[in-house]
Short mmCIF file of C-alpha atoms and ligand atoms in Angstrom, two decimals:
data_model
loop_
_atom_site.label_atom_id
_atom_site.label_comp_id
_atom_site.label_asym_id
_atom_site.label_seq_id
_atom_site.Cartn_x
_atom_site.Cartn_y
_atom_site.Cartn_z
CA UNK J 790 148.12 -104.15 -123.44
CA UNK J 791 151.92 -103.64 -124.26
CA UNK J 792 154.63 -104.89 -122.48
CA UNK J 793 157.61 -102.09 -122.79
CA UNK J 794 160.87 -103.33 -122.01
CA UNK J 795 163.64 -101.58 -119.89
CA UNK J 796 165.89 -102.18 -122.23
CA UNK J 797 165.45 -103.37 -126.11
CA UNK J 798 166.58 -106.60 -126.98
CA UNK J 799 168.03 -106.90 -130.50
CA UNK J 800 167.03 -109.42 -133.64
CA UNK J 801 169.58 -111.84 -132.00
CA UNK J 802 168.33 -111.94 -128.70
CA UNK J 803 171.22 -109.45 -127.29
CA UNK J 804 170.57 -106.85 -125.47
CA UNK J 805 170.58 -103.42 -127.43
CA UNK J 806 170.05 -99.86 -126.47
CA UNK J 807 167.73 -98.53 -123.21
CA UNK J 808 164.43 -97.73 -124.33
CA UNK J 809 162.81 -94.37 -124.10
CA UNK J 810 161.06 -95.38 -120.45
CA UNK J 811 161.67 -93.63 -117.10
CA UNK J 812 160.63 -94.37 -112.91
CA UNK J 813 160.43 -90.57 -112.13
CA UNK J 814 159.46 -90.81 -108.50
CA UNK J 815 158.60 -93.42 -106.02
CA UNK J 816 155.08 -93.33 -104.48
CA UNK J 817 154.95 -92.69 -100.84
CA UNK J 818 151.83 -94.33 -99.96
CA UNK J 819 149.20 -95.53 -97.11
CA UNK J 820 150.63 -98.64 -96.32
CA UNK J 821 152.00 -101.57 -98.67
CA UNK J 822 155.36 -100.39 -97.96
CA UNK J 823 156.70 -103.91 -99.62
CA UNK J 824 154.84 -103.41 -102.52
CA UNK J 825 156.70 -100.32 -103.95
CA UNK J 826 154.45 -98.30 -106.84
CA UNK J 827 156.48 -95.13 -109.12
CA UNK J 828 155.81 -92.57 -111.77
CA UNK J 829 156.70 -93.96 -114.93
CA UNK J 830 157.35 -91.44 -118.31
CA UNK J 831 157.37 -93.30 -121.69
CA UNK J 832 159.23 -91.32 -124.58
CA UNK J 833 159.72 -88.07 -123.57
CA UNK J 834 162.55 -88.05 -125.53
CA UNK J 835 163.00 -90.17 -128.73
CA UNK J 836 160.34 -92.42 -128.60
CA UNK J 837 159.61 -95.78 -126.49
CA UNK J 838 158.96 -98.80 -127.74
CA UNK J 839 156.33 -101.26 -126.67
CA UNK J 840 155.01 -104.82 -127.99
CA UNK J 841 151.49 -105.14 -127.98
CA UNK J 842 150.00 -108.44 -125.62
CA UNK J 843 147.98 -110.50 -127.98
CA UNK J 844 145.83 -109.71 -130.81
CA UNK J 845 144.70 -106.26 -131.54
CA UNK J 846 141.57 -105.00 -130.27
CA UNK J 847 141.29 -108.04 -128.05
CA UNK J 848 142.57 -105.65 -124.95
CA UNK J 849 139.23 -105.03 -123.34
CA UNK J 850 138.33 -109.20 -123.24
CA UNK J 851 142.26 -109.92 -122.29
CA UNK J 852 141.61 -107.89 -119.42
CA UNK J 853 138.10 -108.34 -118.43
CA UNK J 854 140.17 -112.32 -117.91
CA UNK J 855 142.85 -110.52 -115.81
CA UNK J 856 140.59 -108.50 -114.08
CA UNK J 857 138.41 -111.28 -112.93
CA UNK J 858 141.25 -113.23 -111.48
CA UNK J 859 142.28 -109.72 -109.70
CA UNK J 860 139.35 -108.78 -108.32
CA UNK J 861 138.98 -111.93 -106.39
CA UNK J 862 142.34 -112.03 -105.15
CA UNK J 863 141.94 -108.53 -103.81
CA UNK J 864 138.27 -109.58 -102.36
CA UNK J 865 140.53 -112.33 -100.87
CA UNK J 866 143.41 -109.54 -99.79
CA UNK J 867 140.56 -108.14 -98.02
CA UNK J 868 139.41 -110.78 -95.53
CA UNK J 869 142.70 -112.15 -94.91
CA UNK J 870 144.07 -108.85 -93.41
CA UNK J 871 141.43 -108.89 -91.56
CA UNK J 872 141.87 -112.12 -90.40
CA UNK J 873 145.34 -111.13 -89.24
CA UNK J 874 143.77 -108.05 -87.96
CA UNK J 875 141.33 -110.79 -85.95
CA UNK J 876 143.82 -112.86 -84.51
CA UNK J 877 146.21 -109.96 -83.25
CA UNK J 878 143.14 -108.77 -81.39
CA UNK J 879 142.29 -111.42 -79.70
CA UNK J 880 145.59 -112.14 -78.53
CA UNK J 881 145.48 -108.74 -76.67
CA UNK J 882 141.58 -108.82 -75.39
CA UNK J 883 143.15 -112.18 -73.34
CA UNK J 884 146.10 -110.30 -71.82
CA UNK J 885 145.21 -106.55 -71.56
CA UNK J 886 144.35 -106.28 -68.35
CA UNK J 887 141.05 -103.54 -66.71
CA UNK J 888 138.72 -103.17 -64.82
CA UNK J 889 136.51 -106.14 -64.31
CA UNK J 890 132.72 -106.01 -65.83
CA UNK J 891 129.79 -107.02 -63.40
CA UNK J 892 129.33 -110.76 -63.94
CA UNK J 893 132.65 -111.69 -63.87
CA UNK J 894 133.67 -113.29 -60.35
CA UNK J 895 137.30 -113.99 -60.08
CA UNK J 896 139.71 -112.44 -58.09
CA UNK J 897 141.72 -109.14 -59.09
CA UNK J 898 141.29 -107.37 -62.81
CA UNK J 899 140.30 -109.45 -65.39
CA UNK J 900 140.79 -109.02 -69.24
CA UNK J 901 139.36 -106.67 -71.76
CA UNK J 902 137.55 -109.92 -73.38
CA UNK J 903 135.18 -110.31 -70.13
CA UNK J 904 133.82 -106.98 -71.58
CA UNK J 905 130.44 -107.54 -73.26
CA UNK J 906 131.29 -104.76 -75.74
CA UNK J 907 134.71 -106.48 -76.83
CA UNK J 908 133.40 -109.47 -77.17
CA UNK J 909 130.98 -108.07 -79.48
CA UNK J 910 133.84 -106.58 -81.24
CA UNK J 911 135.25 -109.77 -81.70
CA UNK J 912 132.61 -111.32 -82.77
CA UNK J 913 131.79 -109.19 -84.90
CA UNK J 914 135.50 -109.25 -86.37
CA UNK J 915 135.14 -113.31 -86.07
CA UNK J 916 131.39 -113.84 -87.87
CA UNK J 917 132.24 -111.29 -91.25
CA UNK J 918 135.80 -112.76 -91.66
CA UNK J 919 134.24 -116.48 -91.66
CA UNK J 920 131.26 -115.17 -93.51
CA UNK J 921 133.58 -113.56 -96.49
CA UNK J 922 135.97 -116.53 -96.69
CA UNK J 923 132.86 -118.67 -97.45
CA UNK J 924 131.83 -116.15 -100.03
CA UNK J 925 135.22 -115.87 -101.50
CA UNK J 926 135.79 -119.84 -101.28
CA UNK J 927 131.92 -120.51 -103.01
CA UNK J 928 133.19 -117.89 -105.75
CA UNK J 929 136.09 -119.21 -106.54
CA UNK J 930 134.53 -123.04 -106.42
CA UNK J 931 132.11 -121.44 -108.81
CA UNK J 932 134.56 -120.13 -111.46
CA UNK J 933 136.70 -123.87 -110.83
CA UNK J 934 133.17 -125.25 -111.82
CA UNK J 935 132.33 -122.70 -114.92
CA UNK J 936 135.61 -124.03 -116.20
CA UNK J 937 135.95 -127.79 -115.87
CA UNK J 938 132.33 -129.29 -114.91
CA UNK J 939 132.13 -132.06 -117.74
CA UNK J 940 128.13 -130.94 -118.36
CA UNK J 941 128.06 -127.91 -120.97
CA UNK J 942 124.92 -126.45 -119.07
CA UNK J 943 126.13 -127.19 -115.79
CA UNK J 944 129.74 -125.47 -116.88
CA UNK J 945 127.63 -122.13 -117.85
CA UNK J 946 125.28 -122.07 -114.94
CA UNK J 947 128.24 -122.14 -112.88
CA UNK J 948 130.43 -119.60 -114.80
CA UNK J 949 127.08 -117.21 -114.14
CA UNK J 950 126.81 -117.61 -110.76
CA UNK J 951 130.79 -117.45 -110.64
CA UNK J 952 130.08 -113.72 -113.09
CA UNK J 953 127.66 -112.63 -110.54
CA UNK J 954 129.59 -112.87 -107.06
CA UNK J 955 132.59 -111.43 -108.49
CA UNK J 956 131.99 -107.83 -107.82
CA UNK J 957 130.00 -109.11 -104.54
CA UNK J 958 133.37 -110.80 -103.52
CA UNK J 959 135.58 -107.47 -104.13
CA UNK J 960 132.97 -104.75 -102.95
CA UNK J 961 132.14 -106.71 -99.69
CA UNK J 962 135.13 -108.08 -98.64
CA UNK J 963 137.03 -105.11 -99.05
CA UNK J 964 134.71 -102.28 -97.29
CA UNK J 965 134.15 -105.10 -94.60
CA UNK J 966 137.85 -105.54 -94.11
CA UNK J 967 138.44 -102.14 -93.71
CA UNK J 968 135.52 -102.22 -90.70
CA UNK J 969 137.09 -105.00 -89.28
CA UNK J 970 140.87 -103.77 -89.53
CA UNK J 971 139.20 -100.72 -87.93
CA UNK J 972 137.57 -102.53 -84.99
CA UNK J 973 140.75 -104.28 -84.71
CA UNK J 974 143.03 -100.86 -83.24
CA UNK J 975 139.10 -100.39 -81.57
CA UNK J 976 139.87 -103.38 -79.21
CA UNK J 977 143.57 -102.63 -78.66
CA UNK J 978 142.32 -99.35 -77.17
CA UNK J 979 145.13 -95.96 -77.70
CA UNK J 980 147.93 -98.88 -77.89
CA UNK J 981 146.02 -99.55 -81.28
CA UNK J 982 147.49 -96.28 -82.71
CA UNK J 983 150.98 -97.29 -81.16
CA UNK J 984 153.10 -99.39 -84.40
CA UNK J 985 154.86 -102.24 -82.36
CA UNK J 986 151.02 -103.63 -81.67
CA UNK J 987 150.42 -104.33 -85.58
CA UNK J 988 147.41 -103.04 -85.07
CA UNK J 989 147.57 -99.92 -87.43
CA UNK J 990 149.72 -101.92 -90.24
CA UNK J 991 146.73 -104.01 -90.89
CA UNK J 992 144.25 -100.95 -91.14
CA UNK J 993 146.95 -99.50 -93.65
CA UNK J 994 147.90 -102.46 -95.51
CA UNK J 995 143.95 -103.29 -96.17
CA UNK J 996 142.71 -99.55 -97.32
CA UNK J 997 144.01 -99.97 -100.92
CA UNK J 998 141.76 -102.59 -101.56
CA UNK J 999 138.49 -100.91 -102.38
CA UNK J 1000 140.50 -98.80 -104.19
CA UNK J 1001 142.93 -100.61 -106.84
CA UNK J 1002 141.49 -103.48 -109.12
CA UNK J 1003 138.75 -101.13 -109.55
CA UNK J 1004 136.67 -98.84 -106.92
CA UNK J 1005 133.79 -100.31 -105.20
CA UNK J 1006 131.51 -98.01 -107.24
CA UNK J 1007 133.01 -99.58 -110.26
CA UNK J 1008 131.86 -103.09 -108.88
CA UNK J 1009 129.42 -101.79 -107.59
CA UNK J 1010 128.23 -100.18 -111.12
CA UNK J 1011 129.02 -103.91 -112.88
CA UNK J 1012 127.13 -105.72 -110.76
CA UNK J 1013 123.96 -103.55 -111.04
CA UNK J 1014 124.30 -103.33 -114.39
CA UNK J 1015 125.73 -106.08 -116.40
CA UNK J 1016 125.70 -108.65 -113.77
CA UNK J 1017 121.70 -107.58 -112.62
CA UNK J 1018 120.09 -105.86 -115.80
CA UNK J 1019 121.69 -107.04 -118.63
CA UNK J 1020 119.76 -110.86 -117.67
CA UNK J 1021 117.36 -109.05 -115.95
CA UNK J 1022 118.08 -110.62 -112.86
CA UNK J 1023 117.96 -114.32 -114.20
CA UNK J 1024 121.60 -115.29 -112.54
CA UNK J 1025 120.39 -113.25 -109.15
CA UNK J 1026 116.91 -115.12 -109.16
CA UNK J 1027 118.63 -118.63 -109.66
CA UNK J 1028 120.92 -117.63 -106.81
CA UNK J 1029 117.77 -116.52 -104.65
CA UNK J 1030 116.15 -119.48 -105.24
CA UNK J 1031 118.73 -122.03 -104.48
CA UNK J 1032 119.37 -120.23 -100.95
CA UNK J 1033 115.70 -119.95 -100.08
CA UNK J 1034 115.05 -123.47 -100.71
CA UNK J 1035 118.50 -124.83 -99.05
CA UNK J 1036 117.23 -122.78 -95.73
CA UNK J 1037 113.86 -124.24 -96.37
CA UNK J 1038 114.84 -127.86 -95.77
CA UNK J 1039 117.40 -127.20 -93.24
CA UNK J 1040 116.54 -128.98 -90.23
CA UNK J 1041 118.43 -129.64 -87.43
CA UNK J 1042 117.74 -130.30 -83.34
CA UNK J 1043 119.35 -126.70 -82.97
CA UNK J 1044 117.82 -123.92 -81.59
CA UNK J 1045 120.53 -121.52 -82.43
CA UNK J 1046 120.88 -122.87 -86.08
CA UNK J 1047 117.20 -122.89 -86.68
CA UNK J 1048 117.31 -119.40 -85.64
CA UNK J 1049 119.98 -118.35 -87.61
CA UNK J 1050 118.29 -120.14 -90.22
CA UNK J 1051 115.09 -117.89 -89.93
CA UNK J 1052 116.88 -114.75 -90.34
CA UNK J 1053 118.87 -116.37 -93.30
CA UNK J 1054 115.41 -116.39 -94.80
CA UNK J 1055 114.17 -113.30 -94.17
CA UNK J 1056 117.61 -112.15 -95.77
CA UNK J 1057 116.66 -113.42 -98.67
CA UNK J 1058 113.23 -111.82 -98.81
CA UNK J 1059 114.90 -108.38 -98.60
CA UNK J 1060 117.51 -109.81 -101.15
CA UNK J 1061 114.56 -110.39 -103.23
CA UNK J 1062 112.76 -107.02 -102.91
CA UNK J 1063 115.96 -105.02 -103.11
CA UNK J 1064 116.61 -106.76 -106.63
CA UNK J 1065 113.27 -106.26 -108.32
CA UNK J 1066 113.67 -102.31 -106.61
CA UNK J 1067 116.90 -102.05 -108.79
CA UNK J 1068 115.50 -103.73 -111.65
CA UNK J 1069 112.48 -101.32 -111.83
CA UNK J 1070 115.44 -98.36 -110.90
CA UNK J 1071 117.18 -99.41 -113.56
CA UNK J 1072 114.42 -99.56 -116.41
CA UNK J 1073 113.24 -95.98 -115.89
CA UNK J 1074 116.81 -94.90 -115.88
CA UNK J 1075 120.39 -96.46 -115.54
CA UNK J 1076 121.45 -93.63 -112.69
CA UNK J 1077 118.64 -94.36 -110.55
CA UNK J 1078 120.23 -98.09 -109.97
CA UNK J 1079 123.58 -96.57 -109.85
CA UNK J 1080 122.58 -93.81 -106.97
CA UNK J 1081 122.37 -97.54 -104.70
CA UNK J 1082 124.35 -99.73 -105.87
CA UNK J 1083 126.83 -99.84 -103.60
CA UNK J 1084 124.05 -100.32 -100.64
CA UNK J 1085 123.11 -103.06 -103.23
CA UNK J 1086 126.06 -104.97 -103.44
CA UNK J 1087 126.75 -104.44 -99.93
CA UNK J 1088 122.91 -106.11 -99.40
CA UNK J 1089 123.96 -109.23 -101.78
CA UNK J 1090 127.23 -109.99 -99.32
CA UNK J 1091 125.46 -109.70 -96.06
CA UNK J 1092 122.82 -111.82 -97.26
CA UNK J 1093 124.88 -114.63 -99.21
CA UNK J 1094 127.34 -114.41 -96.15
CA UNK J 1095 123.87 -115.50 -93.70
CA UNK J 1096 123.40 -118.32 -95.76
CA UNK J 1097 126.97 -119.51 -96.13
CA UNK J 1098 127.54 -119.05 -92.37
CA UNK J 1099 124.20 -120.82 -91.48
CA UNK J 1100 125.01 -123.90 -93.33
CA UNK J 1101 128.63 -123.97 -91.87
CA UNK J 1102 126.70 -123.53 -87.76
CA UNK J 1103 124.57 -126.62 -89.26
CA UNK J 1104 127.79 -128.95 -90.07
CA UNK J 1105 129.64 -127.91 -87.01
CA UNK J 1106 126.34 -129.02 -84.90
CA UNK J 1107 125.98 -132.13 -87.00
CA UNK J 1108 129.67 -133.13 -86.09
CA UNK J 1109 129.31 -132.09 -82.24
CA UNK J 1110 126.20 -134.07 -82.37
CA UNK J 1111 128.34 -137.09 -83.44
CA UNK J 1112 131.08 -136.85 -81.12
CA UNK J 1113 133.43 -135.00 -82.47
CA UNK J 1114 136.46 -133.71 -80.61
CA UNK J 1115 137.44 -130.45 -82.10
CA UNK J 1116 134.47 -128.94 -79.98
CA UNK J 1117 135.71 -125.25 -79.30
CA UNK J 1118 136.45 -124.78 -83.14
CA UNK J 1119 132.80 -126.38 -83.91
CA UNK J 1120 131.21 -124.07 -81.16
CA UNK J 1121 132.43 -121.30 -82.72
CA UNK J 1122 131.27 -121.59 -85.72
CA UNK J 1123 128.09 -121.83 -84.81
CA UNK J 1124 128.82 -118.72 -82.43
CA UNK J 1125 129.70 -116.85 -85.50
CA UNK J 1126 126.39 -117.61 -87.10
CA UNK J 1127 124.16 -116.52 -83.98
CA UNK J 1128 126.12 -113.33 -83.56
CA UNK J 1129 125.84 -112.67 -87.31
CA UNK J 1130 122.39 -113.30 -87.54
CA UNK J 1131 120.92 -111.26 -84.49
CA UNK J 1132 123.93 -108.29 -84.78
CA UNK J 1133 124.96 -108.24 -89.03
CA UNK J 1134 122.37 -109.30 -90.93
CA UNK J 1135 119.66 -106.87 -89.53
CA UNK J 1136 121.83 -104.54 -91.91
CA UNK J 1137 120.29 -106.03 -94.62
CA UNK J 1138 116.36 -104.62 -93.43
CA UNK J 1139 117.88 -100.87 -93.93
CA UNK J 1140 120.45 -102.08 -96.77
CA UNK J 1141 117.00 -102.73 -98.57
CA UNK J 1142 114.80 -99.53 -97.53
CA UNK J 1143 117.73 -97.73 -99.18
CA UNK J 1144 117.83 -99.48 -102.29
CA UNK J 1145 113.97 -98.90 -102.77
CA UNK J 1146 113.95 -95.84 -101.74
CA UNK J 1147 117.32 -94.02 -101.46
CA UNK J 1148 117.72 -92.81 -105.42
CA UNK J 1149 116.28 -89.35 -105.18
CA UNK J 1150 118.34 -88.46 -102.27
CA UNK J 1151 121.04 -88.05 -104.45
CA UNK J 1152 119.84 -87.34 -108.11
CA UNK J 1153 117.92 -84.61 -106.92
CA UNK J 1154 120.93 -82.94 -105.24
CA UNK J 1155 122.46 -80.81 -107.94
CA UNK J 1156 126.00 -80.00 -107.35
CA UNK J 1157 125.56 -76.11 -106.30
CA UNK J 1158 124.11 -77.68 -103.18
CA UNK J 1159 127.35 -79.52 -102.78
CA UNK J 1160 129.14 -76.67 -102.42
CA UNK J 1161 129.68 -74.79 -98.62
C1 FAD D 1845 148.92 -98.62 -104.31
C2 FAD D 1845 148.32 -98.69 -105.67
C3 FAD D 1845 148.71 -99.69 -106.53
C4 FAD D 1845 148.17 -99.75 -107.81
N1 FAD D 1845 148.60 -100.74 -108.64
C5 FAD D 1845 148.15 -100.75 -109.91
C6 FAD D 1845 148.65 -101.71 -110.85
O1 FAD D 1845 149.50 -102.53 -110.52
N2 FAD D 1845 148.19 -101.67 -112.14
C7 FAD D 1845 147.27 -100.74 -112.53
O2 FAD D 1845 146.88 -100.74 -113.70
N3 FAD D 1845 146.75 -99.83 -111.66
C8 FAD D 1845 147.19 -99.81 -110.38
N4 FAD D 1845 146.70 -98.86 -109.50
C9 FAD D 1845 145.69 -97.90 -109.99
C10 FAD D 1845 144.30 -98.22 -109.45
O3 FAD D 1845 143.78 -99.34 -110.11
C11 FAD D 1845 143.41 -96.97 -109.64
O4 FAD D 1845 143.90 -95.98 -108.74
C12 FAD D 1845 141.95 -97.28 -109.36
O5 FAD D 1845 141.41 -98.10 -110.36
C13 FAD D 1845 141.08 -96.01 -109.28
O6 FAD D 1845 141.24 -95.23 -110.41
P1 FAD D 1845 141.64 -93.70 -110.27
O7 FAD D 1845 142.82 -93.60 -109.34
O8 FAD D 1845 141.79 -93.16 -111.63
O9 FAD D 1845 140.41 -93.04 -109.50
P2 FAD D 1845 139.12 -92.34 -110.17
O10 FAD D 1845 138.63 -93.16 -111.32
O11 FAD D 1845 139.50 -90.90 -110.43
O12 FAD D 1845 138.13 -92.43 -108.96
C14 FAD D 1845 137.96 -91.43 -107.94
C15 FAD D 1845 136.60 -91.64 -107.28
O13 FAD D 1845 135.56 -91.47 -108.26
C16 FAD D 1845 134.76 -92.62 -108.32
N5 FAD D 1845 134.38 -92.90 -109.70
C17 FAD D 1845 135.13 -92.77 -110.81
N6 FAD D 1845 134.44 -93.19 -111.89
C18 FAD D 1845 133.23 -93.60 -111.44
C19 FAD D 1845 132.09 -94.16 -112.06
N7 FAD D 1845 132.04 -94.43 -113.36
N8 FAD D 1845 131.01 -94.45 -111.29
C20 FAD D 1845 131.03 -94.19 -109.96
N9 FAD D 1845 132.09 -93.67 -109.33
C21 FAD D 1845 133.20 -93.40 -110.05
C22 FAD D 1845 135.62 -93.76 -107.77
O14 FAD D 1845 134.83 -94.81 -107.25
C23 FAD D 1845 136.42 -93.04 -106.71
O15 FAD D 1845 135.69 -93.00 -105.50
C24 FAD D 1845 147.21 -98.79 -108.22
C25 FAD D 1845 146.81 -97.79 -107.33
C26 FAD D 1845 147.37 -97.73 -106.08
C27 FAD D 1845 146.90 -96.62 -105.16
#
């Protein structure tokens, strides 16, 4: 890494002559408009000059450090525009005014939110925002852990688990938010494509992110191979087993918890299967596992995101079962778990299939067949 200055600053901390560095062109892009990107030359002419960052041949491990911090913040980027996306949608589904649906009774038109379909927009929207906030928030409590926990072992069992939902994090968060930005000019209907909604600028602003801070192949390709192979699936299987046995002993006068729990559980079976189907991919050859990995690490975030979500339903009926008064937010959390559970996580059942069986699909496509 070099930092190359604008302009060279002399032995006496003045500043001396430009250096040999050019912005050819501004980039015209898909959204981000605030966050201009250029063309940049570097000694075309003379000869730039740059300082290296650190010590050299460090690079790589410098920015495996930056890279870590980035890719969460992006994951992060990628549920919070959606969560803008979210909240700009529900504002119109409760003033957009059409026909009524069937069950509704009152008087006149009603709004679009009546509308079993946009409420299952919504909720959809609602449940995979919560879900990857948890995810992000459990990361990032991980790393905080890795870091500071005063036990050595418990410091490096965190800082693994921390490793491991890192590409999980960025992959998921970012393909979901581009879903859920997408859903989001779904619900506003052809005023979705008109600008003064907002609608579109979230769908825009959100597409870079499986893109910059590395592809979702890329994290994708990390986690399947350094993050699943490399310990043979010892950080996955410690994961797996914590979530299995914190759904075990969850019990709770809930129907729609305990349900939520179930399917939680049976996440984790496929979770299971799907990893020892990599694992076995990736032993007879590395591009086997890399033909699914992205259905894999798509898998891993549906399935940590049931668990997460299921243990947030189980607080929020804990606190309305003692009174408490914020009981619209509490109902909707567990909302977002029952919707998740019976309308998300069956994505996990195919998700899996894929991942066992999906490989040959593509490697024995050769490219001439690409062609049209
Ligand atoms: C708006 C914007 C801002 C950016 N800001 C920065 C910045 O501040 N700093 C910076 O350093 N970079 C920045 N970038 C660059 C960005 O990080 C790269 O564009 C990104 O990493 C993808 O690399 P690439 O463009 O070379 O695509 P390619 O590597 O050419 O990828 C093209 C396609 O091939 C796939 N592919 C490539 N290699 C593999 C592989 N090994 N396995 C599987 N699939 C693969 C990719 O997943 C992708 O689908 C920015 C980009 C944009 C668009």
């Amino acid at each position: 890494m070099f930092v190359v200055p604008k302009v060279l600053v002399n032995d006496d901390g003045s500043l001396g002559t430009p250096n040999d560095v050019q912005c050819l062109s501004i980039e015209h892009k898909l959204g981000i408009h605030a966050s201009p990107t250029c063309v940049m030359a570097y000694g075309q002419s003379q000869g730039a000059v740059g300082y290296l960052v650190g010590e050299p041949n460090r690079g790589l491990e410098y920015m495996f450090v930056m890279m870590n911090a980035a890719r969460l913040s992006v994951g992060l980027e990628g549920y919070a525009v959606a969560e803008r996306a979210y909240q700009q949608a529900l504002d119109w589904a409760g003033t957009r005014i059409q026909g009524k649906p069937p069950g509704v009774r009152q008087e006149g038109p009603a709004p679009i939110v009546h509308h079993p379909d946009v409420k299952r927009m919504l909720l959809s929207m609602k449940s995979q925002t919560e879900a990857l906030r948890a995810l992000t928030l459990y990361t990032a409590w991980q790393l905080d852990l890795g870091a500071q926990h005063p036990d050595e072992l418990a410091r490096a069992r965190a800082q693994a688990r921390g490793d491991l939902l890192i590409p999980v994090v960025k992959a998921c968060s970012t393909e979901t938010g581009i879903e859920l930005a997408s859903l989001g000019i779904q619900i506003h209907g052809g005023m979705g494509y008109v600008e003064e909604t907002g609608a579109a600028q979230a769908y825009r602003d959100v597409r870079i992110t499986t893109i910059y801070e590395g592809t979702t192949a890329i994290q994708s390709n990390d986690f399947a191979g350094r993050k699943l192979a490399r310990d043979r699936g010892e950080s996955m299987g410690a994961l797996i087993a914590d979530m299995r046995a914190e759904l075990q002993a969850l019990q709770i006068d809930h129907p729609a918890v305990m349900s939520a729990r179930d399917a939680s559980l049976a996440g984790v079976e496929e979770l299971e299967q799907a990893t020892h189907s990599l694992l076995q991919s990736y032993a007879q050859s590395p591009e086997r596992a890399l033909a699914v990995s992205v259905p894999m690490v798509r898998l891993a975030g549906y399935v940590i995101g049931g668990w997460l979500l299921t243990f947030s339903a189980a607080i929020a009926a804990h606190r309305l079962a003692n009174g408490a008064t914020d009981r619209d937010f509490l109902q909707g959390k567990i909302a977002s778990a029952r919707f998740y559970a019976s309308q998300v996580l069956p994505q996990a059942t195919a998700l899996a299939r894929v991942v066992a069986t999906g490989a040959d699909g593509v490697l024995d496509v050769g490219e001439a067949a690409l062609s049209r």
